[in-house]
Short mmCIF file of C-alpha atoms in Angstrom, two decimals:
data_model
loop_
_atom_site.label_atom_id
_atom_site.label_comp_id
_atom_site.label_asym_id
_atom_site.label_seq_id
_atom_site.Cartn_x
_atom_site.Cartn_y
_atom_site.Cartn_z
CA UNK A 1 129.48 -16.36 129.96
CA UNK A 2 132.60 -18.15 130.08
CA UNK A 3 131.10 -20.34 133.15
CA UNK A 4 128.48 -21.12 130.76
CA UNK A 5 130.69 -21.76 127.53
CA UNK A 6 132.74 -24.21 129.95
CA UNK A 7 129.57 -26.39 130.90
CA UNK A 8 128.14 -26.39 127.54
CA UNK A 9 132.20 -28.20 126.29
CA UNK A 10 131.72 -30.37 128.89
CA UNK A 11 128.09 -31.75 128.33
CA UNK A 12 129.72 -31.98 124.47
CA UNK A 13 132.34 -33.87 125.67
CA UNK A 14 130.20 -36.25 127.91
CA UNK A 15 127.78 -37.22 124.87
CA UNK A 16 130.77 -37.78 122.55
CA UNK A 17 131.99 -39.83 124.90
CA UNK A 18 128.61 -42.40 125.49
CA UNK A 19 128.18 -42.13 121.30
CA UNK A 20 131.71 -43.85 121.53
CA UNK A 21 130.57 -46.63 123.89
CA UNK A 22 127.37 -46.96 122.59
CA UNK A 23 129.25 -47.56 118.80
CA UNK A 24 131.12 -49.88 120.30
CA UNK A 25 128.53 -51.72 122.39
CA UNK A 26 126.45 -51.58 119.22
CA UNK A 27 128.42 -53.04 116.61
CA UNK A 28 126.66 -55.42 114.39
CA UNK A 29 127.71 -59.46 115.11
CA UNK A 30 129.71 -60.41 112.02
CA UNK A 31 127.30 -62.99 109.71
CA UNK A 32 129.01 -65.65 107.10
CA UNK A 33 126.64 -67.53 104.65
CA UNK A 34 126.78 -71.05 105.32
CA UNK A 35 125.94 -74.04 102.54
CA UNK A 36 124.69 -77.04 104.01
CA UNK A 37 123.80 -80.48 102.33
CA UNK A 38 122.83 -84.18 103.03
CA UNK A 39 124.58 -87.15 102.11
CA UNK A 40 123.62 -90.84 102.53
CA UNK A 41 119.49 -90.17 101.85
CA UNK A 42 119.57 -90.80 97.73
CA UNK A 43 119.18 -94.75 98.42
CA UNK A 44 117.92 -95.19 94.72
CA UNK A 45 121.18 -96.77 93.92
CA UNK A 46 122.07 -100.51 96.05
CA UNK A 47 125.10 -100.07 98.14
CA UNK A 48 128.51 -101.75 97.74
CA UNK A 49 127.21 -103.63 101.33
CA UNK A 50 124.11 -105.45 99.31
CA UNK A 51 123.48 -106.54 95.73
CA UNK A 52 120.23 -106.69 97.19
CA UNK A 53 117.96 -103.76 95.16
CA UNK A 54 117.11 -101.43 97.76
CA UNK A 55 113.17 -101.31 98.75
CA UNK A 56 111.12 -98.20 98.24
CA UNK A 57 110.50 -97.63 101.84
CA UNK A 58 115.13 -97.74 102.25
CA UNK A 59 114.43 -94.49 99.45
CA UNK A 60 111.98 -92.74 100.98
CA UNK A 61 111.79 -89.62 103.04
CA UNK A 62 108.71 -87.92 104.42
CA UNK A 63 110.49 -85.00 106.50
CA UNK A 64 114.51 -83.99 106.50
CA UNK A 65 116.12 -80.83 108.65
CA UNK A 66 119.24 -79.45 108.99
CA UNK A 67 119.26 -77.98 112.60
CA UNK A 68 122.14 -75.44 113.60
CA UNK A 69 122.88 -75.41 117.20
CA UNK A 70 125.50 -73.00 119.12
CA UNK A 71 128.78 -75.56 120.42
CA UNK A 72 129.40 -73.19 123.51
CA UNK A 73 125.69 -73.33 124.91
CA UNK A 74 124.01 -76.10 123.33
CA UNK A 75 121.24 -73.64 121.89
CA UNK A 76 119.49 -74.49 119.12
CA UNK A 77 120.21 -71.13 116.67
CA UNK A 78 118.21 -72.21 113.27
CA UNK A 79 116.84 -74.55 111.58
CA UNK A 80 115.49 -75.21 107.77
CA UNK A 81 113.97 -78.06 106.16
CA UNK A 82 116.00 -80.18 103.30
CA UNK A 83 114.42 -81.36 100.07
CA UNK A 84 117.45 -82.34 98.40
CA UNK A 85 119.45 -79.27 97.19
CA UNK A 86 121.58 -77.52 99.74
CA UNK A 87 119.95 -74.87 101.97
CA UNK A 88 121.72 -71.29 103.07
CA UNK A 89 122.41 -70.04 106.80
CA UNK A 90 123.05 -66.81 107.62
CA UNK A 91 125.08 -67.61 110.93
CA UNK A 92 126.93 -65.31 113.23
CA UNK A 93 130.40 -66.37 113.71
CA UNK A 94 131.01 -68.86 116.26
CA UNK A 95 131.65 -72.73 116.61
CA UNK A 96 128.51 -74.43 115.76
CA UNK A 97 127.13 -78.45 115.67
CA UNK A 98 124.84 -78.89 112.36
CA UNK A 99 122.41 -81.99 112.84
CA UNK A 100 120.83 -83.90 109.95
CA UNK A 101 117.61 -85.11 110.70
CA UNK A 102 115.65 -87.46 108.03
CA UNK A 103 112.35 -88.61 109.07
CA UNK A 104 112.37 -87.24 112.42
CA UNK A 105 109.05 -85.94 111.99
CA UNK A 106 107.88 -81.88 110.86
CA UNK A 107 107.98 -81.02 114.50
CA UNK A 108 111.72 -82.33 115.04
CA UNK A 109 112.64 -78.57 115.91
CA UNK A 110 109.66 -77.83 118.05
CA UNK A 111 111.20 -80.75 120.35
CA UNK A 112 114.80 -80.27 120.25
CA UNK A 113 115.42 -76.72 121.72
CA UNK A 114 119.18 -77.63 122.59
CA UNK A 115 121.35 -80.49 121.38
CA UNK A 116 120.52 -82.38 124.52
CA UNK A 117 116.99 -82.31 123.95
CA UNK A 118 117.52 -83.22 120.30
CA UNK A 119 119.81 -86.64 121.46
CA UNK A 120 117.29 -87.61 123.54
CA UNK A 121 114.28 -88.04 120.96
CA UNK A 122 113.67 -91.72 120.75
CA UNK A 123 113.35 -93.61 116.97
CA UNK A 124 111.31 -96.62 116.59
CA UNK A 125 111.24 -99.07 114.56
CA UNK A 126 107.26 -98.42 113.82
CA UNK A 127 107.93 -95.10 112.98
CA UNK A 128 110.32 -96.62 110.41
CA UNK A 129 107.46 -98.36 108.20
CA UNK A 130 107.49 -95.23 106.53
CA UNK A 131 111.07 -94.40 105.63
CA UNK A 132 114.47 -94.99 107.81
CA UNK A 133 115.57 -92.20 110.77
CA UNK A 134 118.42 -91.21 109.98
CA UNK A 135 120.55 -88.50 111.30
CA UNK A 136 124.58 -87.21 111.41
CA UNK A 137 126.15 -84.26 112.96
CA UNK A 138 128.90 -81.89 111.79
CA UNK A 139 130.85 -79.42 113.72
CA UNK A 140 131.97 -76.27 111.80
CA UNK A 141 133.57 -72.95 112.85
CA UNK A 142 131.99 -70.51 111.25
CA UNK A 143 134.03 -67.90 109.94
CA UNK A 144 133.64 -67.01 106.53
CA UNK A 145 131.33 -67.93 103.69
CA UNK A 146 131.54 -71.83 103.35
CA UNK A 147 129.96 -74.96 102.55
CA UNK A 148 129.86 -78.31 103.91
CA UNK A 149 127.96 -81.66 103.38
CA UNK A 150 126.55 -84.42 106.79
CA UNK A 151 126.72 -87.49 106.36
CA UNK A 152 123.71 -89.34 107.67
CA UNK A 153 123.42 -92.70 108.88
CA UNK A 154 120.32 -94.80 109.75
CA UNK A 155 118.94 -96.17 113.16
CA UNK A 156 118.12 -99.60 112.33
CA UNK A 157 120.13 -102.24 110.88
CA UNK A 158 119.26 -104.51 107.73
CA UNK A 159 119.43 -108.30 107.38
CA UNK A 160 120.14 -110.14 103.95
CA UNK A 161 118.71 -113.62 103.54
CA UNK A 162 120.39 -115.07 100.56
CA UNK A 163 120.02 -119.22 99.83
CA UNK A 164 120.34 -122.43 101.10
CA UNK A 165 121.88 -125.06 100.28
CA UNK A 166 120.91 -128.56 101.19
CA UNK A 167 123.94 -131.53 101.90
CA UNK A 168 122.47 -133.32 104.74
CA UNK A 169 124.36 -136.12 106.41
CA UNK A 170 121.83 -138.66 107.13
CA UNK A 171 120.04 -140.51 104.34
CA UNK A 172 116.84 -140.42 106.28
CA UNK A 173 116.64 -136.95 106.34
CA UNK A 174 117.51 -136.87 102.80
CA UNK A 175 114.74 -139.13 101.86
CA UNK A 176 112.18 -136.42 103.33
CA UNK A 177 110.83 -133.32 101.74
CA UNK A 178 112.09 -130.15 102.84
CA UNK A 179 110.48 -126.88 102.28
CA UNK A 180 111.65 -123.24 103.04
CA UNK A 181 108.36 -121.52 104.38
CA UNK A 182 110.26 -118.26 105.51
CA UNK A 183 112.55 -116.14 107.47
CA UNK A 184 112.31 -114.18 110.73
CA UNK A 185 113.98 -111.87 113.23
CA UNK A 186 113.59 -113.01 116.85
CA UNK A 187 114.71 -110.77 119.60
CA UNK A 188 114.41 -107.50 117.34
CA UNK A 189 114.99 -104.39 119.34
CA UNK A 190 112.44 -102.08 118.41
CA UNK A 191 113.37 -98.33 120.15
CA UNK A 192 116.98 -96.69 120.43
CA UNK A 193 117.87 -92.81 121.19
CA UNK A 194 119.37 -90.90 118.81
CA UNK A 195 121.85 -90.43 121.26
CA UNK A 196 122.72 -94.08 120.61
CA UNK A 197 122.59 -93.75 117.10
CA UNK A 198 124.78 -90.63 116.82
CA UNK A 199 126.87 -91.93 118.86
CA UNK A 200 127.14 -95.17 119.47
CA UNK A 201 126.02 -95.47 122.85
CA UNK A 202 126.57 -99.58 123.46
CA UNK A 203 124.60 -99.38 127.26
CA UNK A 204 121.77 -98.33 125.16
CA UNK A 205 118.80 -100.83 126.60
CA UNK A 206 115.50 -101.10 124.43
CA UNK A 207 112.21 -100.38 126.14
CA UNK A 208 110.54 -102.70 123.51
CA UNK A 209 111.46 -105.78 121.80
CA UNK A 210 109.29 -107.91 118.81
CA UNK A 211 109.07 -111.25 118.42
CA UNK A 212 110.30 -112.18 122.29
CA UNK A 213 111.62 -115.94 121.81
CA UNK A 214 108.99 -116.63 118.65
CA UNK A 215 107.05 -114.91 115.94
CA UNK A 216 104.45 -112.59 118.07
CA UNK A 217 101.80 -110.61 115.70
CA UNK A 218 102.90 -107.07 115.56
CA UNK A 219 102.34 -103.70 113.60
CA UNK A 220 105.91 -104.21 112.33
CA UNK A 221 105.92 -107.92 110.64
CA UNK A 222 106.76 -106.49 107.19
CA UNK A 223 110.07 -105.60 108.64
CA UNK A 224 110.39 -108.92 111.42
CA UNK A 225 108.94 -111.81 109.34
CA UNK A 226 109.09 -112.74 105.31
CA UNK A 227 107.11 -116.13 104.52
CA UNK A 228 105.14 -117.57 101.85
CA UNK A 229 108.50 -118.54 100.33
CA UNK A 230 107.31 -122.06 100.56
CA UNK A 231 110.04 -123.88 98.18
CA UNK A 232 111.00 -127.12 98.32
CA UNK A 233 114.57 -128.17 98.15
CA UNK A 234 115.97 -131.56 97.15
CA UNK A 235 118.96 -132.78 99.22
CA UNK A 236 122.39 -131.40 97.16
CA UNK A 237 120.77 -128.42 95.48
CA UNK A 238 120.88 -125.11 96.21
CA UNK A 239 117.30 -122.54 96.86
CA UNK A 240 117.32 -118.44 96.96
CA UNK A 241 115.81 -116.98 99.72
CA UNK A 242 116.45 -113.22 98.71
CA UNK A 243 114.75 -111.95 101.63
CA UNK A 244 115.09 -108.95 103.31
CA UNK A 245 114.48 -107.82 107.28
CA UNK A 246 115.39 -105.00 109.38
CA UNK A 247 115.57 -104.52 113.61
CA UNK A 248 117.09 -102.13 116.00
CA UNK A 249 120.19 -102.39 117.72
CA UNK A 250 120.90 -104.70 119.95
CA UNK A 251 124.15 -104.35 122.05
CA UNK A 252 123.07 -107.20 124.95
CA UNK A 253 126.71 -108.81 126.27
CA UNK A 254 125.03 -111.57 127.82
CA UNK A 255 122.86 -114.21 126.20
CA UNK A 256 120.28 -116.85 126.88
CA UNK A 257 117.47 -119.07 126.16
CA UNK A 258 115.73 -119.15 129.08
CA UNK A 259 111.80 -119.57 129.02
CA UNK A 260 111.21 -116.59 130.83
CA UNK A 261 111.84 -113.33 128.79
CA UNK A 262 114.53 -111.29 129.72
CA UNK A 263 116.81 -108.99 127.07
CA UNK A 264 118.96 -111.28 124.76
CA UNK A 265 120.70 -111.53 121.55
CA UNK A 266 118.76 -110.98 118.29
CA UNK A 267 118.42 -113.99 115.80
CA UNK A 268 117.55 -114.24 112.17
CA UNK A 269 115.76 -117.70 112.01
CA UNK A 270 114.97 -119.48 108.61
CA UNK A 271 112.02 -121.40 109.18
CA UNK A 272 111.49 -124.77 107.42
CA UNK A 273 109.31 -128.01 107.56
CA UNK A 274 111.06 -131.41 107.58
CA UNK A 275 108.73 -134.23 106.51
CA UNK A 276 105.84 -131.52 107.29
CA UNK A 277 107.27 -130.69 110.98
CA UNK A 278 107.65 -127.53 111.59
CA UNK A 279 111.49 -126.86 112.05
CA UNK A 280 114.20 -123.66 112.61
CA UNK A 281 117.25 -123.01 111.96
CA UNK A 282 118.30 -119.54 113.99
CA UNK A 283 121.64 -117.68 113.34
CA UNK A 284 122.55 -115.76 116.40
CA UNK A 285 124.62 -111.93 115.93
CA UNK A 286 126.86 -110.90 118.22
CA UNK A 287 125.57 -107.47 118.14
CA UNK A 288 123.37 -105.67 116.09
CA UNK A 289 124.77 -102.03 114.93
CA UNK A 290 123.22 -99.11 113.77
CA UNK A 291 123.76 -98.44 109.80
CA UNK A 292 124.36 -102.04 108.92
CA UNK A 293 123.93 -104.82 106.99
CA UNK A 294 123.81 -108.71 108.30
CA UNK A 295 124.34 -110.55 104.89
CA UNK A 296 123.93 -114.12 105.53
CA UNK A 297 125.43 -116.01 102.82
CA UNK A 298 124.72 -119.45 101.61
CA UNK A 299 123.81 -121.04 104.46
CA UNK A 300 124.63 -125.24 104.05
CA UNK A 301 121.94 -127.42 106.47
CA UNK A 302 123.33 -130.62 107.00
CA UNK A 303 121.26 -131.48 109.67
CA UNK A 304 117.55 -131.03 111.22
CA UNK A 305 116.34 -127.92 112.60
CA UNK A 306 114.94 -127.39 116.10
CA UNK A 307 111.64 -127.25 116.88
CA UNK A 308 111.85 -123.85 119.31
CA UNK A 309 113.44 -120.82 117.19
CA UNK A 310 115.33 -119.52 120.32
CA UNK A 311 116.47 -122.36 121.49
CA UNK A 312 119.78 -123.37 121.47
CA UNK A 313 121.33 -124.87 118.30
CA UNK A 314 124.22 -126.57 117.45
CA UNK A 315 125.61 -124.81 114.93
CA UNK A 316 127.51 -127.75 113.56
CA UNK A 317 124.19 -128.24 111.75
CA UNK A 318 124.50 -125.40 109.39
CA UNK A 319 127.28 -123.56 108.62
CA UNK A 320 127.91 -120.78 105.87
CA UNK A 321 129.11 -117.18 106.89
CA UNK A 322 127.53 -113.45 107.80
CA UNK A 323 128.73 -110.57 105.87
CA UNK A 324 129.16 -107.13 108.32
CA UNK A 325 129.22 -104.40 106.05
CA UNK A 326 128.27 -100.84 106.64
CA UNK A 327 125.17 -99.78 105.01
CA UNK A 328 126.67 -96.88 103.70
CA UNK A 329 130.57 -97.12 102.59
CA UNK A 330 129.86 -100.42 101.28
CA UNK A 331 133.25 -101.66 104.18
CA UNK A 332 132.29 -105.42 105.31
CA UNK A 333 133.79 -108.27 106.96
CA UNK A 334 132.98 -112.01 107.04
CA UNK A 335 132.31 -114.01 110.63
CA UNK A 336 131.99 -117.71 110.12
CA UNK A 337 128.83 -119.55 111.73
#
């Protein structure tokens, strides 16, 4: 009996023992609620960058998500879409990266399993007939209940035509009518990884490019090329253009105007006719950024265009000044042309 009283403690003792592992094992993770909004997608206002009134396609947004993804594994946790109120997690606790993705498409999710996957998604400019990519990141330890808001920023950049004035220096270009017919982007990079959006990944290289050298029929002229203006401007006045283009990055180092394509610098062309030839006068960037806006300000022609858009151009012929501004803070700076 007492044998049998002894096993009977100890078989007590053993299950006591696995119900204290197994509580511990079996302890619940520890979930915060988590608040997360957008910022930089209500475009309905212009921007400090632009007094130019922002289009309805800058507004729109056809799809936005706000994808949570674990820091230590790269693990894509939850996801929810955004239709412009904030939208609750219930997260475990843990460090975790929160992307903003607007106009990325319904599937974005489907596709971007960890944040590597996610980065490597590719925006194009096509894509962005109907309503800017945009995305941002945060990175929040989650701890406690909180809230927090991304900031978004767009893949392409935009490019402000303003006016022209007219001062040539030779009275027999003076004596001949001039006429603005329009305004187009040359060179316009027209694919970048979000990778290189997010951040800023300058060895970026395009796998297509619009308007190579010239104006080249495309499914994205709205964006490339703005004529019809066809205005004629008498020598010492001063015409608006008020156009407005947009392009891709474009981080090339080296340029050139060689005949034979090859990756070079983007240009934002005004196109004119001198006497009824067919003239250009092309204002090369340096680089073309993500999120930003090329303001070209008035832009003085004091002598006659060239008759190939990419070729090269002696820019003692016009000279005004580009306004870099970011497209959302509304921060700029000035280079001279």
């Amino acid at each position: 009996m007492k044998r049998t009283l002894l096993m009977a403690a100890a078989v007590i003792s053993a299950l006591a023992s696995c119900n204290r592992e197994n509580s511990a094992v079996n302890i619940p993770d520890e979930k915060f609620n988590v608040e997360v909004s957008l910022m930089g997608v209500d475009l309905s206002v212009s921007t400090k960058a632009s007094d130019v009134t922002p289009t309805a396609t800058e507004s729109a947004y056809r799809t936005a998500s706000i994808l949570v993804y674990d820091k230590a594994t790269g693990v894509l946790e939850s996801y929810k879409d955004w239709s412009g109120s904030s939208v609750s997690f219930t997260l475990n606790k843990g460090t975790k990266l929160f992307y903003g993705v607007v106009n990325g498409g319904s599937d974005i999710a489907a596709k971007s399993g960890t944040v590597k996957d996610l980065l490597a998604n590719t925006a194009s400019l096509k894509s962005d007939l109907g309503g800017f990519l945009m995305i941002g990141c945060q990175e929040v330890t989650v701890s406690g209940k909180s809230s927090f808001t991304i900031s978004v920023k767009r893949a392409a950049a935009k490019f402000v035509f303003k006016d022209v004035k007219l001062n040539f220096d030779s009275p027999a270009l003076s004596s001949q009518n001039f006429t603005i017919v329009g305004v187009l982007v040359i060179n316009a990079a027209g694919d970048i990884s979000y990778d290189a959006v997010q951040n800023g990944l300058s060895t970026f290289q395009p796998s297509l490019w619009y308007n190579k050298r010239k104006f080249e029929q495309s499914d994205c002229d709205r964006y490339l090329y703005a004529g019809g203006i066809n205005k004629t401007v008498a020598d010492g006045t001063v015409a608006s253009v008020g156009k407005t283009l947009y392009a891709y990055p474009n981080f090339t180092v080296t340029d050139t105007h060689d005949a034979s394509w090859s990756p070079r610098k983007t240009r934002v062309c005004l196109e004119c006719t001198i006497g009824g030839e067919t003239v250009y006068y092309p204002v090369t960037l340096a680089t073309v950024e993500p999120n930003h806006i090329y303001t070209i300000n008035s832009l003085t022609v004091t002598k006659k265009g060239i008759s190939d858009p990419d070729g090269e151009w002696d820019d003692a012929g016009a000279t005004g000044s580009i306004t870099i501004a970011d497209w959302t803070d509304g921060g700029s700076y000035d280079e001279t042309l």
